[in-house]
PDB file of C-alpha atoms in Angstrom:
ATOM      1  CA  MET Y   1     -28.519   3.158  15.957  1.00  0.00           C
ATOM      2  CA  THR Y   2     -30.586   6.107  16.977  1.00  0.00           C
ATOM      3  CA  ARG Y   3     -30.444   9.315  15.017  1.00  0.00           C
ATOM      4  CA  ASP Y   4     -28.518  11.037  17.816  1.00  0.00           C
ATOM      5  CA  VAL Y   5     -25.711   8.466  17.766  1.00  0.00           C
ATOM      6  CA  LYS Y   6     -25.365   8.755  13.977  1.00  0.00           C
ATOM      7  CA  GLU Y   7     -25.299  12.542  14.284  1.00  0.00           C
ATOM      8  CA  ILE Y   8     -22.636  12.399  17.001  1.00  0.00           C
ATOM      9  CA  LYS Y   9     -20.465  10.090  14.857  1.00  0.00           C
ATOM     10  CA  LYS Y  10     -20.653  12.532  11.963  1.00  0.00           C
ATOM     11  CA  ASP Y  11     -19.977  15.470  14.260  1.00  0.00           C
ATOM     12  CA  ARG Y  12     -16.885  13.740  15.659  1.00  0.00           C
ATOM     13  CA  LEU Y  13     -15.393  13.632  12.159  1.00  0.00           C
ATOM     14  CA  LEU Y  14     -15.020  17.417  12.425  1.00  0.00           C
ATOM     15  CA  TYR Y  15     -12.685  17.099  15.402  1.00  0.00           C
ATOM     16  CA  THR Y  16     -10.813  13.829  14.904  1.00  0.00           C
ATOM     17  CA  LYS Y  17      -8.251  12.616  12.393  1.00  0.00           C
ATOM     18  CA  ASN Y  18      -8.848   9.670  10.088  1.00  0.00           C
ATOM     19  CA  LYS Y  19      -6.404   7.436  11.941  1.00  0.00           C
ATOM     20  CA  LEU Y  20      -7.752   4.191  10.510  1.00  0.00           C
ATOM     21  CA  SER Y  21      -6.863   5.073   6.917  1.00  0.00           C
ATOM     22  CA  ALA Y  22      -3.491   6.470   7.979  1.00  0.00           C
ATOM     23  CA  ASN Y  23      -2.646   3.344   9.969  1.00  0.00           C
ATOM     24  CA  LEU Y  24      -3.671   1.096   7.076  1.00  0.00           C
ATOM     25  CA  SER Y  25      -1.337   3.139   4.867  1.00  0.00           C
ATOM     26  CA  TYR Y  26       1.506   2.522   7.302  1.00  0.00           C
ATOM     27  CA  LEU Y  27       0.652  -1.174   7.247  1.00  0.00           C
ATOM     28  CA  GLY Y  28       0.848  -1.072   3.451  1.00  0.00           C
ATOM     29  CA  ILE Y  29       4.303   0.479   3.771  1.00  0.00           C
ATOM     30  CA  LEU Y  30       5.374  -2.230   6.225  1.00  0.00           C
ATOM     31  CA  PHE Y  31       4.338  -5.055   3.883  1.00  0.00           C
ATOM     32  CA  GLY Y  32       6.017  -3.278   0.978  1.00  0.00           C
ATOM     33  CA  VAL Y  33       9.238  -2.996   2.963  1.00  0.00           C
ATOM     34  CA  LEU Y  34       9.107  -6.682   3.912  1.00  0.00           C
ATOM     35  CA  TYR Y  35       8.730  -7.495   0.214  1.00  0.00           C
ATOM     36  CA  PHE Y  36      11.641  -5.480  -1.070  1.00  0.00           C
ATOM     37  CA  VAL Y  37      13.983  -6.384   1.771  1.00  0.00           C
ATOM     38  CA  ASN Y  38      13.371 -10.026   0.910  1.00  0.00           C
ATOM     39  CA  ILE Y  39      14.176  -9.380  -2.753  1.00  0.00           C
ATOM     40  CA  TYR Y  40      17.235  -7.203  -2.128  1.00  0.00           C
ATOM     41  CA  GLN Y  41      18.842  -9.528   0.408  1.00  0.00           C
ATOM     42  CA  SER Y  42      18.750 -12.539  -1.899  1.00  0.00           C
ATOM     43  CA  ASP Y  43      20.982 -12.359  -4.918  1.00  0.00           C
ATOM     44  CA  VAL Y  44      21.547 -15.569  -6.796  1.00  0.00           C
ATOM     45  CA  ASN Y  45      24.669 -15.428  -8.946  1.00  0.00           C
ATOM     46  CA  ASN Y  46      24.270 -11.671  -9.519  1.00  0.00           C
ATOM     47  CA  TYR Y  47      20.872 -12.217 -11.199  1.00  0.00           C
ATOM     48  CA  TYR Y  48      19.428  -9.030  -9.717  1.00  0.00           C
ATOM     49  CA  TYR Y  49      22.353  -6.776 -10.692  1.00  0.00           C
ATOM     50  CA  THR Y  50      20.574  -5.274 -13.697  1.00  0.00           C
ATOM     51  CA  ILE Y  51      18.713  -2.118 -14.606  1.00  0.00           C
ATOM     52  CA  THR Y  52      15.542  -3.840 -13.374  1.00  0.00           C
ATOM     53  CA  ILE Y  53      16.689  -3.732  -9.762  1.00  0.00           C
ATOM     54  CA  GLY Y  54      17.687  -0.087 -10.186  1.00  0.00           C
ATOM     55  CA  LEU Y  55      14.200   0.734 -11.413  1.00  0.00           C
ATOM     56  CA  SER Y  56      12.797  -1.304  -8.535  1.00  0.00           C
ATOM     57  CA  VAL Y  57      14.761   0.760  -6.013  1.00  0.00           C
ATOM     58  CA  VAL Y  58      13.460   3.993  -7.552  1.00  0.00           C
ATOM     59  CA  TYR Y  59       9.911   2.622  -7.577  1.00  0.00           C
ATOM     60  CA  ASN Y  60      10.200   1.583  -3.929  1.00  0.00           C
ATOM     61  CA  LEU Y  61      11.342   5.063  -2.950  1.00  0.00           C
ATOM     62  CA  MET Y  62       8.385   6.553  -4.833  1.00  0.00           C
ATOM     63  CA  PHE Y  63       6.045   3.999  -3.228  1.00  0.00           C
ATOM     64  CA  LEU Y  64       7.265   4.948   0.244  1.00  0.00           C
ATOM     65  CA  LEU Y  65       6.967   8.668  -0.465  1.00  0.00           C
ATOM     66  CA  VAL Y  66       3.529   8.579  -2.082  1.00  0.00           C
ATOM     67  CA  THR Y  67       2.086   6.199   0.491  1.00  0.00           C
ATOM     68  CA  PHE Y  68       3.377   8.247   3.415  1.00  0.00           C
ATOM     69  CA  LEU Y  69       2.145  11.520   1.891  1.00  0.00           C
ATOM     70  CA  SER Y  70      -1.212   9.892   1.193  1.00  0.00           C
ATOM     71  CA  SER Y  71      -1.450   8.759   4.810  1.00  0.00           C
ATOM     72  CA  GLU Y  72      -1.000  12.353   5.924  1.00  0.00           C
ATOM     73  CA  GLY Y  73      -3.650  13.568   3.478  1.00  0.00           C
ATOM     74  CA  LEU Y  74      -6.024  10.803   4.519  1.00  0.00           C
ATOM     75  CA  LYS Y  75      -5.710  11.859   8.150  1.00  0.00           C
ATOM     76  CA  ASN Y  76      -7.225  15.190   7.135  1.00  0.00           C
ATOM     77  CA  TYR Y  77     -10.007  13.708   4.991  1.00  0.00           C
ATOM     78  CA  LYS Y  78      -8.523  14.800   1.635  1.00  0.00           C
ATOM     79  CA  ILE Y  79     -10.322  12.665  -0.929  1.00  0.00           C
ATOM     80  CA  SER Y  80      -7.656  13.077  -3.628  1.00  0.00           C
ATOM     81  CA  TYR Y  81      -5.181  11.195  -1.421  1.00  0.00           C
ATOM     82  CA  ALA Y  82      -7.694   8.387  -1.049  1.00  0.00           C
ATOM     83  CA  TYR Y  83      -7.778   7.957  -4.820  1.00  0.00           C
ATOM     84  CA  ALA Y  84      -3.973   8.171  -4.992  1.00  0.00           C
ATOM     85  CA  ILE Y  85      -3.479   5.407  -2.457  1.00  0.00           C
ATOM     86  CA  ILE Y  86      -5.955   3.173  -4.282  1.00  0.00           C
ATOM     87  CA  VAL Y  87      -3.806   3.581  -7.401  1.00  0.00           C
ATOM     88  CA  VAL Y  88      -0.738   2.685  -5.311  1.00  0.00           C
ATOM     89  CA  GLY Y  89      -2.535  -0.467  -4.146  1.00  0.00           C
ATOM     90  CA  ILE Y  90      -3.353  -1.460  -7.718  1.00  0.00           C
ATOM     91  CA  LEU Y  91       0.282  -0.898  -8.713  1.00  0.00           C
ATOM     92  CA  GLN Y  92       1.385  -3.157  -5.851  1.00  0.00           C
ATOM     93  CA  ILE Y  93      -0.722  -5.940  -7.365  1.00  0.00           C
ATOM     94  CA  ALA Y  94       0.776  -5.275 -10.813  1.00  0.00           C
ATOM     95  CA  ARG Y  95       4.282  -5.601  -9.352  1.00  0.00           C
ATOM     96  CA  ILE Y  96       3.716  -9.322  -8.857  1.00  0.00           C
ATOM     97  CA  TRP Y  97       4.262  -9.754 -12.599  1.00  0.00           C
ATOM     98  CA  GLY Y  98       7.560  -7.892 -12.380  1.00  0.00           C
ATOM     99  CA  ILE Y  99      10.566  -9.102 -10.423  1.00  0.00           C
ATOM    100  CA  PRO Y 100       8.873 -11.940  -8.490  1.00  0.00           C
ATOM    101  CA  THR Y 101       7.406 -13.630 -11.579  1.00  0.00           C
ATOM    102  CA  MET Y 102      10.495 -13.095 -13.733  1.00  0.00           C
ATOM    103  CA  ALA Y 103      12.852 -14.347 -11.005  1.00  0.00           C
ATOM    104  CA  HIS Y 104      10.594 -17.322 -10.253  1.00  0.00           C
ATOM    105  CA  LYS Y 105      10.742 -18.405 -13.901  1.00  0.00           C
ATOM    106  CA  ALA Y 106      14.495 -17.774 -14.256  1.00  0.00           C
ATOM    107  CA  THR Y 107      17.369 -20.139 -13.624  1.00  0.00           C
ATOM    108  CA  THR Y 108      21.085 -19.568 -13.362  1.00  0.00           C
ATOM    109  CA  ILE Y 109      24.154 -21.781 -13.302  1.00  0.00           C
ATOM    110  CA  ILE Y 110      25.966 -22.034  -9.955  1.00  0.00           C
ATOM    111  CA  ASP Y 111      28.975 -24.351  -9.787  1.00  0.00           C
ATOM    112  CA  GLY Y 112      27.786 -26.159 -12.901  1.00  0.00           C
ATOM    113  CA  VAL Y 113      24.291 -26.782 -11.508  1.00  0.00           C
ATOM    114  CA  GLU Y 114      21.163 -25.112 -12.858  1.00  0.00           C
ATOM    115  CA  THR Y 115      19.489 -23.330  -9.936  1.00  0.00           C
ATOM    116  CA  MET Y 116      16.197 -21.433  -9.647  1.00  0.00           C
ATOM    117  CA  VAL Y 117      16.683 -17.744  -8.930  1.00  0.00           C
ATOM    118  CA  MET Y 118      13.571 -17.595  -6.759  1.00  0.00           C
ATOM    119  CA  ASP Y 119      12.153 -20.767  -5.266  1.00  0.00           C
ATOM    120  CA  ASP Y 120       8.463 -21.401  -4.690  1.00  0.00           C
ATOM    121  CA  SER Y 121       8.461 -20.388  -1.018  1.00  0.00           C
ATOM    122  CA  GLN Y 122      10.160 -17.044  -1.695  1.00  0.00           C
ATOM    123  CA  PHE Y 123       7.794 -16.393  -4.602  1.00  0.00           C
ATOM    124  CA  ARG Y 124       4.778 -17.101  -2.369  1.00  0.00           C
ATOM    125  CA  TYR Y 125       6.193 -14.836   0.352  1.00  0.00           C
ATOM    126  CA  CYS Y 126       6.813 -11.975  -2.098  1.00  0.00           C
ATOM    127  CA  THR Y 127       3.368 -12.383  -3.639  1.00  0.00           C
ATOM    128  CA  VAL Y 128       1.644 -12.418  -0.243  1.00  0.00           C
ATOM    129  CA  MET Y 129       3.549  -9.317   0.921  1.00  0.00           C
ATOM    130  CA  LEU Y 130       2.578  -7.420  -2.241  1.00  0.00           C
ATOM    131  CA  LEU Y 131      -1.051  -8.523  -1.937  1.00  0.00           C
ATOM    132  CA  LEU Y 132      -1.195  -7.529   1.745  1.00  0.00           C
ATOM    133  CA  SER Y 133       0.376  -4.179   0.917  1.00  0.00           C
ATOM    134  CA  ALA Y 134      -2.148  -3.675  -1.882  1.00  0.00           C
ATOM    135  CA  ALA Y 135      -5.080  -4.686   0.320  1.00  0.00           C
ATOM    136  CA  ALA Y 136      -4.022  -2.281   3.086  1.00  0.00           C
ATOM    137  CA  CYS Y 137      -3.587   0.595   0.623  1.00  0.00           C
ATOM    138  CA  ILE Y 138      -6.863  -0.034  -1.197  1.00  0.00           C
ATOM    139  CA  LEU Y 139      -8.767  -0.405   2.076  1.00  0.00           C
ATOM    140  CA  ALA Y 140      -7.197   2.824   3.372  1.00  0.00           C
ATOM    141  CA  GLY Y 141      -8.399   4.574   0.223  1.00  0.00           C
ATOM    142  CA  VAL Y 142     -11.923   3.161   0.338  1.00  0.00           C
ATOM    143  CA  ILE Y 143     -12.324   4.112   4.002  1.00  0.00           C
ATOM    144  CA  GLY Y 144     -10.818   7.520   3.235  1.00  0.00           C
ATOM    145  CA  ILE Y 145     -13.336   8.121   0.444  1.00  0.00           C
ATOM    146  CA  TYR Y 146     -16.239   7.028   2.643  1.00  0.00           C
ATOM    147  CA  LYS Y 147     -15.226   9.218   5.566  1.00  0.00           C
ATOM    148  CA  SER Y 148     -14.367  12.211   3.354  1.00  0.00           C
ATOM    149  CA  VAL Y 149     -17.701  12.076   1.553  1.00  0.00           C
ATOM    150  CA  THR Y 150     -19.548  11.644   4.869  1.00  0.00           C
ATOM    151  CA  LEU Y 151     -17.744  14.634   6.384  1.00  0.00           C
ATOM    152  CA  ASN Y 152     -18.228  16.846   3.315  1.00  0.00           C
ATOM    153  CA  ASN Y 153     -21.946  16.032   3.170  1.00  0.00           C
ATOM    154  CA  TYR Y 154     -22.281  16.720   6.896  1.00  0.00           C
ATOM    155  CA  LYS Y 155     -20.520  20.070   6.522  1.00  0.00           C
ATOM    156  CA  LYS Y 156     -22.882  21.057   3.673  1.00  0.00           C
ATOM    157  CA  GLU Y 157     -25.890  19.890   5.674  1.00  0.00           C
ATOM    158  CA  LYS Y 158     -24.850  22.024   8.668  1.00  0.00           C
ATOM    159  CA  GLY Y 159     -23.737  24.975   6.543  1.00  0.00           C
ATOM    160  CA  LEU Y 160     -20.127  24.690   7.694  1.00  0.00           C
ATOM    161  CA  GLU Y 161     -18.639  24.738   4.224  1.00  0.00           C
TER     162      GLU Y 161
END
């Protein structure tokens, strides 16, 4: 790329929103929603009716709120929101060892027959949804950091800050 094209790309950051990071955040929300809808719709012999599911509901509400707020901050090149959404992505990975792993290892008795609470296919689905959510959030944060740093350096270089 010529110097002029690079300069124009940096200059455009002043006048455009960081839609890529925001859209990746929304994608992270979508995968998170697909995960918890799958968990909440499948109750095997009241296995999920515990304090764990209550905490999961609260966590999901916080996940939705923080991720959406981060998407709005990322649109405006706020680097602190980029770091926040990376943390959210890491927490999505950590969630795999919560309900999905515990339910996959658990069994319950239904009509005298020992039954798995979460079968292998549901466990794989939940794990993939959490990993996709995490990947989208982490990528949104990394792109947000890159674009924020680029814009801040450009502003300093041009004396706009």
